[in-house]
């Protein structure tokens, strides 16, 4: 290492020294990134072309056979892809709409507002396993607290986690309640940065609250919304513990999502090669969704703050 | 967003009345956020019989405090609690160190390859960490680090955790006016001095927000510990919570709920005391795209 | 220009050093002791550390096993044995992961439904030669049905330490309240069948107060282990003995499934799937159970009794779950591990373990020591409901593709356990779903 340092160090300008500092600053991150992110991403593509059984230890190179199986002979694969997309399509808009609504409510200068801010953020700091354990009880069939409450209102709640359709809805709902607080706070911060003169000017012009929200707040929040959407979409693709504890993928595999399937193939039936090819699909989905959002950003984000 | 800020207490009360609709909406909306906690805490002192009682009493008649004792005799719960605290703390410190350095460099220092490197980081931000579990798992097996805490610490510090942290810190440092640092340059500080003496102290809210997020994501992690840790004394809290089952996998509900309460309530208390700082740090950081 | 290149070189060099030092740090981790080849029996002085994976964290279980290990060390001072607990839920995953790592366990518990896959994958070692060598082992006294799963040709790939029959446990108080004949009375009259069980369940449910009549093992979904005893009592099975032909859609199997379906949705007498009502909390009249579960009745505020599984049109049909001690091929101390396995499962130590785990050795499960070992159950009950099961019970459904079959079966069962489901059609569906996994 010493030999690489130029002998005439004194001759370096501030800018040149500065760029040495630059490399020094990013090195720990870049090295770690290379070892734990970059190389693994490359290797998962290679692994996906193997048949590798963890139990028997048998390994063979099989080219694209895993993909052929996946696309042609594995109905559960398509089911998990569908479920993953349904989960994301349900969770992301619901989460963002609720976060926007809550942020607008919580942005007001009302007495006791910090109490409500704390309330809506509380599930965020709760371990998601703990959250899922509790909701598993709340969502029980006829004896569950939620259904007993509905019964008081004269409603007959379904067996949430055991009924196809409702199970996905229940999983999404409990997940949104768990995570919406974070997005709310991010929106809240962005709302505080909107110059109040803009809003006041609009009000003087006779705009009502809904109009202010639509014409001023929403466009100004666009960059934040973009970021929140990206984070929420990625988060929705990663859901695992919530599903494992609430439904184990059931009923009738209706909540079996891709990450759970990767885990299942790799560590329950020990086909790590096949699991790697599923991971490649997850990679492609994440990449596609991000590119789509990037393209949409051009159309909807007028104002880059 | 309404124009005037109420000043005196009486005005405040008047305002509160005037905004009763907002309060009503918020109160109703907070039900699904609050009820799970209440139900969890009240159920944690119920016996096996009362948890299934029909209809379930909201306040247990004979609180069964022994659940909280049994939790500790069933598995090394205190140890597992300490494991989670330790791992999450180390991960948080590690990510803060690495991410503040690299985030600052990407925001402020010009060096060749900067944009390329950052583009990589940006791309990685969009990749779920689950894509890499199998290769990382094999690396850890090769190093013989399975069934230790090492993977739970180094993978988040160097992988997804610092990727997100780098991004977040860069966004924060970009907002910082350059003029503040120029005085440091005139004082003859080098880049490291400017970073430590000027930039870092100003980054406190961002570091706070990053610390909270990192701590929580490590504290919450389930998949990674599930893969890497085998022995009960090495378990983390989420694994321990899911493990209140008998030898055949049947859940022991009463213990599970007591343990869940023990896992949630202290964090909740810390949060109640620090919530203003926590939320303020997020608001000041103003995470932006 | 040159200097900036030099800077870049410096940075690269630094990065490289970091990577290298990171890599260099790795071998510093203590490498697993390079074991001598398995065949060469180590000299007495050579210390050997055996690692055994188990899934029970129960202190008494561990105490008994550690006592056995201590006795072994007394005879073989160079051998230390350590029992590693891996929770049951992820036992197979974690065991497999460990076997593929650098520090594989030497022995371990293997659950019955994983046995075919383990044997087929070649991860278990044949213990027969070692058992034959061991004086006084008396392998012949193992109950033959109990050994079936673990033997291939002459080879023995696991020695069952637990052969645990399923039986029915019932709440006498709820039966008294319902005023219906108790199972022991029905059994005495030769009328203890799944049909009379269903009738009793209905009567108990009808007493109201939110109680149910029947609960399958705990509150699991109605999976293979739940439906198998009923289906077999009707003359069907999940698949045939060769594991190549689906039998779920056979008439007998469908009849049995229909009975369970009626209990769930017509009579509403069985605990709904996912419902957390519990027999052990006094909310259900009857449950299928195994010996280990009875510990939960320690302070039960109701009277209860145990009875063998009911019979069906095809006659008596008992079922056992099993767990065996296996020696792993990847282990580095095979010779010692084999020797320890033979010691751990000899008649004397089997008797010690039988306090917690029903044994498959005739001399042990017929001995008074075993029959009086469980404080929750009388010797007569043990004889009538447990010993009989060990001797005659058929093993729960197993298959080399079990994990995949279970996954394929789950959605179909989920759909079967819905009100108004066409059971016959669903069973056809089930056979279609698992057919690709049954072909050898």
XYZ file of N, CA, C and O in Angstrom, chain A residues 49-209:
644
model
N -28.497 -21.569 -12.773
C -28.302 -22.531 -13.869
C -27.802 -23.875 -13.353
O -27.329 -24.703 -14.111
N -27.890 -24.035 -12.031
C -27.478 -25.305 -11.446
C -28.681 -26.035 -10.877
O -29.670 -25.414 -10.503
N -28.548 -27.347 -10.810
C -29.436 -28.105 -9.952
C -28.589 -28.440 -8.738
O -27.602 -29.158 -8.850
N -28.923 -27.867 -7.615
C -28.088 -28.058 -6.427
C -28.979 -28.422 -5.260
O -29.805 -27.628 -4.828
N -28.832 -29.666 -4.792
C -29.646 -30.103 -3.673
C -28.830 -30.048 -2.391
O -27.792 -30.676 -2.275
N -29.345 -29.277 -1.446
C -28.613 -29.056 -0.201
C -28.529 -30.340 0.622
O -27.569 -30.572 1.334
N -29.563 -31.186 0.524
C -29.609 -32.403 1.335
C -28.630 -33.455 0.811
O -27.784 -33.943 1.545
N -28.746 -33.774 -0.476
C -27.893 -34.842 -1.006
C -26.535 -34.301 -1.423
O -25.605 -35.072 -1.641
N -26.441 -32.976 -1.568
C -25.181 -32.380 -1.991
C -24.902 -32.554 -3.470
O -23.815 -32.255 -3.944
N -25.909 -33.052 -4.230
C -25.684 -33.262 -5.658
C -25.776 -31.947 -6.414
O -26.708 -31.173 -6.232
N -24.815 -31.705 -7.272
C -24.777 -30.476 -8.051
C -24.558 -30.827 -9.511
O -23.741 -31.681 -9.826
N -25.324 -30.184 -10.393
C -25.017 -30.330 -11.808
C -25.428 -29.069 -12.542
O -26.350 -28.368 -12.127
N -24.697 -28.773 -13.600
C -25.030 -27.599 -14.407
C -26.147 -27.982 -15.371
O -26.038 -28.971 -16.091
N -27.242 -27.239 -15.344
C -28.368 -27.639 -16.184
C -28.836 -26.507 -17.088
O -29.942 -26.541 -17.624
N -27.990 -25.504 -17.276
C -28.355 -24.431 -18.195
C -29.628 -23.731 -17.776
O -29.759 -23.291 -16.636
N -30.579 -23.662 -18.691
C -31.794 -22.904 -18.408
C -32.944 -23.800 -17.965
O -34.101 -23.365 -17.949
N -32.629 -25.035 -17.590
C -33.701 -25.976 -17.233
C -34.589 -25.479 -16.089
O -35.794 -25.698 -16.100
N -33.959 -24.823 -15.099
C -34.771 -24.319 -13.990
C -35.839 -23.363 -14.496
O -36.974 -23.372 -14.021
N -35.447 -22.540 -15.473
C -36.403 -21.574 -16.003
C -37.497 -22.275 -16.794
O -38.667 -21.873 -16.756
N -37.097 -23.328 -17.501
C -38.090 -24.085 -18.262
C -39.115 -24.704 -17.304
O -40.327 -24.623 -17.529
N -38.616 -25.276 -16.205
C -39.523 -25.851 -15.205
C -40.441 -24.774 -14.642
O -41.651 -24.939 -14.538
N -39.824 -23.668 -14.274
C -40.541 -22.581 -13.638
C -41.677 -22.072 -14.518
O -42.824 -21.991 -14.081
N -41.350 -21.780 -15.764
C -42.363 -21.179 -16.633
C -43.348 -22.213 -17.160
O -44.505 -21.895 -17.413
N -42.875 -23.445 -17.334
C -43.726 -24.416 -18.010
C -44.404 -25.412 -17.099
O -45.507 -25.867 -17.391
N -43.753 -25.787 -15.984
C -44.275 -26.935 -15.244
C -44.576 -26.647 -13.789
O -44.846 -27.562 -13.027
N -44.482 -25.416 -13.381
C -44.671 -25.139 -11.963
C -45.818 -24.143 -11.763
O -45.610 -22.939 -11.725
N -47.052 -24.665 -11.631
C -48.181 -23.751 -11.462
C -48.029 -22.882 -10.216
O -48.499 -21.746 -10.194
N -47.354 -23.403 -9.186
C -47.212 -22.612 -7.962
C -46.362 -21.368 -8.206
O -46.597 -20.328 -7.589
N -45.412 -21.469 -9.138
C -44.608 -20.303 -9.465
C -45.504 -19.158 -9.959
O -45.431 -18.031 -9.469
N -46.371 -19.478 -10.921
C -47.256 -18.427 -11.454
C -48.185 -17.899 -10.376
O -48.483 -16.712 -10.318
N -48.618 -18.822 -9.524
C -49.503 -18.410 -8.426
C -48.782 -17.406 -7.516
O -49.346 -16.379 -7.141
N -47.505 -17.709 -7.181
C -46.804 -16.799 -6.278
C -46.523 -15.453 -6.948
O -46.569 -14.419 -6.296
N -46.259 -15.487 -8.248
C -46.057 -14.221 -8.960
C -47.336 -13.394 -8.895
O -47.331 -12.204 -8.557
N -48.449 -14.051 -9.192
C -49.741 -13.365 -9.140
C -49.998 -12.803 -7.749
O -50.345 -11.620 -7.602
N -49.785 -13.619 -6.736
C -50.028 -13.173 -5.360
C -49.148 -11.984 -4.992
O -49.600 -11.041 -4.342
N -47.881 -12.068 -5.405
C -46.949 -10.988 -5.084
C -47.433 -9.680 -5.705
O -47.436 -8.629 -5.061
N -47.869 -9.767 -6.955
C -48.330 -8.552 -7.629
C -49.631 -8.044 -7.003
O -49.803 -6.841 -6.811
N -50.532 -8.967 -6.664
C -51.780 -8.545 -6.014
C -51.469 -7.887 -4.675
O -52.021 -6.829 -4.343
N -50.557 -8.478 -3.940
C -50.188 -7.909 -2.640
C -49.655 -6.494 -2.818
O -50.097 -5.559 -2.147
N -48.723 -6.331 -3.767
C -48.144 -5.004 -3.980
C -49.195 -4.026 -4.485
O -49.277 -2.890 -4.022
N -50.011 -4.491 -5.426
C -51.023 -3.600 -6.001
C -52.052 -3.199 -4.957
O -52.653 -2.132 -5.046
N -52.270 -4.041 -3.967
C -53.209 -3.677 -2.912
C -52.550 -2.810 -1.857
O -53.105 -1.806 -1.415
N -51.345 -3.197 -1.493
C -50.692 -2.521 -0.377
C -50.213 -1.123 -0.727
O -50.425 -0.182 0.037
N -49.586 -0.959 -1.882
C -48.928 0.319 -2.180
C -49.926 1.480 -2.260
O -49.769 2.469 -1.538
N -50.979 1.387 -3.085
C -51.903 2.529 -3.134
C -52.605 2.780 -1.803
O -52.739 3.933 -1.383
N -53.002 1.716 -1.138
C -53.681 1.870 0.144
C -52.762 2.560 1.144
O -53.136 3.533 1.821
N -51.523 2.079 1.210
C -50.549 2.634 2.135
C -50.319 4.117 1.850
O -50.342 4.951 2.754
N -50.111 4.446 0.572
C -49.759 5.830 0.242
C -50.944 6.767 0.422
O -50.800 7.870 0.959
N -52.126 6.305 0.031
C -53.308 7.149 0.208
C -53.544 7.414 1.692
O -53.799 8.552 2.115
N -53.435 6.351 2.501
C -53.661 6.518 3.934
C -52.592 7.417 4.544
O -52.887 8.285 5.381
N -51.338 7.236 4.102
C -50.252 8.058 4.632
C -50.484 9.533 4.300
O -50.294 10.413 5.144
N -50.942 9.802 3.071
C -51.227 11.181 2.672
C -52.334 11.771 3.523
O -52.248 12.902 4.009
N -53.382 10.981 3.709
C -54.522 11.436 4.497
C -54.081 11.740 5.928
O -54.368 12.818 6.471
N -53.369 10.797 6.522
C -52.929 10.980 7.908
C -51.982 12.167 8.014
O -52.095 12.971 8.940
N -51.066 12.284 7.052
C -50.116 13.391 7.105
C -50.859 14.720 7.062
O -50.539 15.656 7.800
N -51.887 14.811 6.229
C -52.647 16.055 6.153
C -53.389 16.353 7.445
O -53.488 17.493 7.864
N -53.913 15.286 8.077
C -54.584 15.485 9.356
C -53.578 15.920 10.422
O -53.837 16.828 11.211
N -52.422 15.257 10.414
C -51.459 15.472 11.493
C -50.627 16.737 11.287
O -49.897 17.150 12.178
N -50.698 17.325 10.101
C -49.927 18.538 9.846
C -50.561 19.755 10.502
O -49.944 20.807 10.608
N -51.814 19.619 10.933
C -52.468 20.783 11.517
C -51.911 21.089 12.899
O -51.526 20.194 13.632
N -51.906 22.358 13.213
C -51.413 22.763 14.530
C -52.567 22.692 15.520
O -53.175 23.705 15.871
N -52.898 21.509 15.961
C -53.983 21.349 16.921
C -53.400 20.913 18.259
O -52.350 20.276 18.299
N -54.118 21.218 19.321
C -53.672 20.746 20.635
C -53.673 19.222 20.637
O -54.584 18.595 20.097
N -52.655 18.629 21.213
C -52.609 17.171 21.345
C -52.246 16.439 20.071
O -52.341 15.226 20.009
N -51.804 17.165 19.058
C -51.527 16.510 17.782
C -50.324 15.573 17.895
O -50.262 14.547 17.223
N -49.388 15.915 18.786
C -48.218 15.043 18.934
C -48.641 13.670 19.467
O -48.025 12.659 19.139
N -49.695 13.654 20.272
C -50.200 12.374 20.758
C -50.631 11.504 19.582
O -50.270 10.331 19.485
N -51.389 12.105 18.674
C -51.856 11.307 17.528
C -50.702 10.903 16.627
O -50.690 9.815 16.080
N -49.718 11.808 16.470
C -48.548 11.432 15.668
C -47.889 10.204 16.260
O -47.466 9.292 15.549
N -47.811 10.172 17.587
C -47.187 9.029 18.251
C -48.001 7.764 18.017
O -47.452 6.694 17.754
N -49.312 7.899 18.097
C -50.185 6.728 17.942
C -49.993 6.075 16.575
O -49.808 4.860 16.471
N -49.998 6.893 15.537
C -49.938 6.308 14.193
C -48.550 5.763 13.863
O -48.382 4.992 12.935
N -47.564 6.202 14.626
C -46.207 5.719 14.381
C -45.891 4.481 15.219
O -44.946 3.746 14.921
N -46.679 4.244 16.257
C -46.357 3.170 17.214
C -46.175 1.797 16.558
O -45.229 1.089 16.892
N -47.047 1.381 15.628
C -46.828 0.060 15.029
C -45.495 -0.046 14.279
O -44.928 -1.132 14.185
N -44.984 1.085 13.780
C -43.721 1.049 13.038
C -42.591 0.544 13.924
O -41.709 -0.190 13.476
N -42.628 0.930 15.197
C -41.528 0.531 16.077
C -41.776 -0.834 16.730
O -41.002 -1.285 17.557
N -42.864 -1.474 16.362
C -43.174 -2.788 16.936
C -42.580 -3.883 16.048
O -42.723 -3.818 14.828
N -41.947 -4.869 16.654
C -41.379 -5.966 15.858
C -42.474 -6.592 15.004
O -43.577 -6.843 15.490
N -42.185 -6.831 13.729
C -43.277 -7.281 12.864
C -43.745 -8.680 13.228
O -44.912 -9.010 13.020
N -42.873 -9.488 13.816
C -43.330 -10.795 14.289
C -44.368 -10.616 15.395
O -45.412 -11.266 15.409
N -44.081 -9.702 16.311
C -45.029 -9.443 17.396
C -46.357 -8.955 16.835
O -47.440 -9.409 17.241
N -46.278 -8.062 15.882
C -47.479 -7.506 15.267
C -48.303 -8.620 14.618
O -49.516 -8.699 14.791
N -47.629 -9.496 13.890
C -48.334 -10.582 13.203
C -48.956 -11.553 14.209
O -50.077 -12.027 14.008
N -48.239 -11.821 15.297
C -48.775 -12.744 16.304
C -50.095 -12.197 16.849
O -51.087 -12.915 16.975
N -50.117 -10.909 17.146
C -51.330 -10.330 17.713
C -52.460 -10.334 16.688
O -53.593 -10.720 16.994
N -52.164 -9.957 15.463
C -53.221 -9.908 14.451
C -53.766 -11.293 14.121
O -54.917 -11.431 13.718
N -52.931 -12.294 14.291
C -53.396 -13.642 14.047
C -54.561 -13.972 14.987
O -55.494 -14.680 14.610
N -54.506 -13.444 16.199
C -55.616 -13.647 17.126
C -56.802 -12.767 16.766
O -57.943 -13.204 16.755
N -56.492 -11.501 16.470
C -57.577 -10.552 16.199
C -58.418 -11.007 15.007
O -59.614 -10.771 14.956
N -57.762 -11.671 14.054
C -58.437 -12.008 12.795
C -59.055 -13.403 12.801
O -59.462 -13.902 11.757
N -59.120 -14.025 13.961
C -59.684 -15.381 14.012
C -61.126 -15.424 13.557
O -61.811 -14.408 13.563
N -61.583 -16.652 13.247
C -62.963 -16.865 12.801
C -64.012 -16.256 13.710
O -63.930 -15.081 14.040
N -64.990 -17.048 14.116
C -66.106 -16.434 14.825
C -65.741 -15.926 16.210
O -66.432 -15.095 16.771
N -64.636 -16.445 16.786
C -64.298 -16.004 18.136
C -63.314 -14.852 18.162
O -62.925 -14.381 19.221
N -62.842 -14.431 17.013
C -61.859 -13.357 16.977
C -62.451 -12.046 17.460
O -63.614 -11.760 17.234
N -61.645 -11.227 18.139
C -62.134 -9.947 18.635
C -62.759 -9.071 17.546
O -63.765 -8.413 17.782
N -62.178 -9.095 16.364
C -62.732 -8.251 15.296
C -64.136 -8.719 14.933
O -65.073 -7.915 14.819
N -64.281 -10.009 14.777
C -65.598 -10.514 14.396
C -66.611 -10.360 15.523
O -67.800 -10.172 15.269
N -66.155 -10.436 16.750
C -67.089 -10.214 17.849
C -67.562 -8.771 17.867
O -68.716 -8.488 18.157
N -66.639 -7.885 17.527
C -67.016 -6.469 17.436
C -68.019 -6.275 16.293
O -69.037 -5.612 16.460
N -67.742 -6.910 15.163
C -68.664 -6.799 14.032
C -70.027 -7.377 14.395
O -71.069 -6.857 13.973
N -70.007 -8.448 15.197
C -71.270 -9.071 15.589
C -72.126 -8.099 16.393
O -73.355 -8.083 16.263
N -71.463 -7.276 17.197
C -72.203 -6.269 17.965
C -72.924 -5.320 17.014
O -74.042 -4.876 17.268
N -72.286 -5.034 15.887
C -72.904 -4.156 14.887
C -73.894 -4.919 14.017
O -74.411 -4.369 13.041
N -74.084 -6.196 14.328
C -75.004 -6.998 13.527
C -74.393 -7.513 12.244
O -75.106 -7.945 11.340
N -73.058 -7.471 12.151
C -72.412 -7.957 10.928
C -71.796 -9.324 11.194
O -71.375 -9.627 12.313
N -71.719 -10.113 10.131
C -71.154 -11.444 10.268
C -69.807 -11.489 9.551
O -69.754 -11.626 8.340
N -68.740 -11.350 10.317
C -67.409 -11.311 9.695
C -66.985 -12.685 9.201
O -67.352 -13.693 9.789
N -66.234 -12.740 8.115
C -65.752 -14.027 7.608
C -64.609 -14.563 8.476
O -64.136 -13.862 9.366
N -64.203 -15.767 8.205
C -63.012 -16.319 8.848
C -61.826 -15.766 8.068
O -61.330 -16.376 7.127
N -61.375 -14.575 8.469
C -60.481 -13.752 7.652
C -59.302 -14.512 7.054
O -59.048 -14.422 5.854
N -58.584 -15.214 7.907
C -57.326 -15.786 7.426
C -57.512 -17.130 6.738
O -56.561 -17.712 6.236
N -58.736 -17.653 6.739
C -58.969 -18.969 6.154
C -59.883 -18.910 4.946
O -60.327 -19.935 4.452
N -60.226 -17.716 4.513
C -61.115 -17.592 3.370
C -60.330 -16.953 2.243
O -59.717 -15.901 2.424
N -60.361 -17.613 1.103
C -59.645 -17.074 -0.043
C -60.171 -15.672 -0.346
O -61.368 -15.440 -0.291
N -59.296 -14.784 -0.690
C -59.725 -13.422 -0.957
C -59.608 -12.571 0.301
O -58.824 -11.645 0.356
N -60.402 -12.930 1.327
C -60.330 -12.169 2.577
C -58.945 -12.272 3.198
O -58.465 -11.332 3.825
N -58.312 -13.444 3.047
C -57.003 -13.635 3.674
C -56.022 -12.601 3.129
O -55.307 -11.946 3.883
N -55.992 -12.442 1.815
C -55.092 -11.463 1.213
C -55.444 -10.051 1.703
O -54.556 -9.270 2.061
N -56.738 -9.765 1.742
C -57.161 -8.440 2.200
C -56.712 -8.211 3.643
O -56.212 -7.130 3.989
N -56.882 -9.226 4.476
C -56.523 -9.081 5.887
C -55.016 -8.908 6.056
O -54.561 -8.103 6.872
N -54.253 -9.658 5.256
C -52.806 -9.553 5.326
C -52.364 -8.144 4.910
O -51.531 -7.511 5.558
N -52.964 -7.646 3.830
C -52.613 -6.304 3.354
C -52.982 -5.255 4.402
O -52.189 -4.395 4.758
N -54.209 -5.366 4.909
C -54.682 -4.359 5.868
C -53.766 -4.294 7.086
O -53.289 -3.227 7.467
N -53.483 -5.469 7.695
C -52.683 -5.444 8.921
C -51.256 -4.976 8.632
O -50.613 -4.367 9.484
N -50.781 -5.244 7.422
C -49.455 -4.789 7.048
C -49.424 -3.264 6.857
O -48.461 -2.599 7.227
N -50.481 -2.734 6.256
C -50.534 -1.280 6.047
C -50.555 -0.562 7.394
O -49.827 0.408 7.601
N -51.380 -1.065 8.315
C -51.437 -0.425 9.630
C -50.053 -0.455 10.285
O -49.640 0.493 10.947
N -49.335 -1.535 10.069
C -48.000 -1.674 10.660
C -47.015 -0.650 10.097
O -46.183 -0.131 10.816
N -47.105 -0.392 8.788
C -46.023 0.368 8.151
C -46.383 1.793 7.749
O -45.499 2.556 7.389
N -47.676 2.131 7.789
C -48.074 3.413 7.208
C -47.480 4.605 7.968
O -47.274 5.675 7.403
N -47.169 4.401 9.246
C -46.666 5.511 10.062
C -45.395 6.130 9.503
O -45.220 7.344 9.538
N -44.527 5.282 8.952
C -43.263 5.783 8.429
C -43.501 6.701 7.228
O -42.980 7.813 7.154
N -44.322 6.228 6.297
C -44.638 7.063 5.141
C -45.339 8.348 5.572
O -45.115 9.413 5.007
N -46.190 8.230 6.589
C -46.891 9.412 7.089
C -45.900 10.475 7.547
O -46.035 11.655 7.208
N -44.898 10.038 8.300
C -43.929 11.010 8.813
C -43.124 11.626 7.674
O -42.836 12.822 7.691
N -42.789 10.830 6.674
C -42.054 11.386 5.536
C -42.894 12.445 4.816
O -42.417 13.526 4.482
N -44.174 12.132 4.638
C -45.068 13.123 4.019
C -45.219 14.359 4.902
O -45.257 15.492 4.414
N -45.303 14.110 6.190
C -45.467 15.207 7.130
C -44.307 16.185 6.998
O -44.497 17.411 6.964
N -43.101 15.627 6.903
C -41.919 16.466 6.751
C -42.012 17.281 5.463
O -41.717 18.471 5.439
N -42.451 16.621 4.393
C -42.546 17.316 3.111
C -43.608 18.413 3.164
O -43.436 19.496 2.612
N -44.703 18.114 3.861
C -45.768 19.121 3.972
C -45.263 20.368 4.670
O -45.594 21.494 4.303
N -44.434 20.148 5.700
C -43.909 21.289 6.457
C -43.025 22.171 5.573
O -42.836 23.346 5.862
N -42.470 21.579 4.527
C -41.580 22.336 3.657
C -42.324 23.110 2.569
O -41.712 23.826 1.800
N -43.631 22.896 2.485
C -44.374 23.647 1.474
C -44.567 25.063 1.987
O -45.065 25.267 3.097
N -44.140 26.024 1.218
C -44.251 27.417 1.686
C -45.713 27.767 1.959
O -46.583 27.542 1.108
N -45.973 28.300 3.167
C -47.364 28.556 3.518
C -47.959 29.682 2.675
O -49.162 29.772 2.498
N -47.058 30.548 2.118
C -47.586 31.653 1.281
C -48.371 31.100 0.095
O -49.390 31.636 -0.309
N -47.861 29.988 -0.452
C -48.529 29.389 -1.610
C -49.955 29.018 -1.261
O -50.899 29.310 -1.986
N -50.099 28.367 -0.121
C -51.411 27.904 0.305
C -52.313 29.098 0.603
O -53.460 29.155 0.182
N -51.717 30.079 1.317
C -52.520 31.238 1.685
C -52.978 32.000 0.453
O -54.126 32.430 0.357
N -52.070 32.118 -0.500
C -52.428 32.824 -1.730
C -53.598 32.136 -2.418
O -54.555 32.783 -2.863
N -53.550 30.830 -2.446
C -54.625 30.078 -3.087
C -55.927 30.288 -2.333
O -56.997 30.425 -2.924
N -55.812 30.328 -0.991
C -57.031 30.505 -0.193
C -57.640 31.882 -0.440
O -58.851 32.035 -0.507
N -56.751 32.858 -0.586
C -57.255 34.205 -0.880
C -57.981 34.204 -2.216
O -59.008 34.831 -2.403
N -57.450 33.418 -3.134
C -58.101 33.321 -4.440
C -59.397 32.541 -4.377
O -60.026 32.297 -5.411
N -59.755 32.059 -3.180
C -61.044 31.393 -3.020
C -61.016 29.891 -3.191
O -62.063 29.258 -3.331
N -59.821 29.299 -3.146
C -59.770 27.842 -3.283
C -60.193 27.192 -1.972
O -59.840 27.658 -0.896
N -60.969 26.118 -2.078
C -61.329 25.407 -0.847
C -60.236 24.377 -0.536
O -59.273 24.218 -1.274
N -60.431 23.657 0.587
C -59.374 22.763 1.047
C -59.039 21.688 -0.002
O -57.872 21.394 -0.249
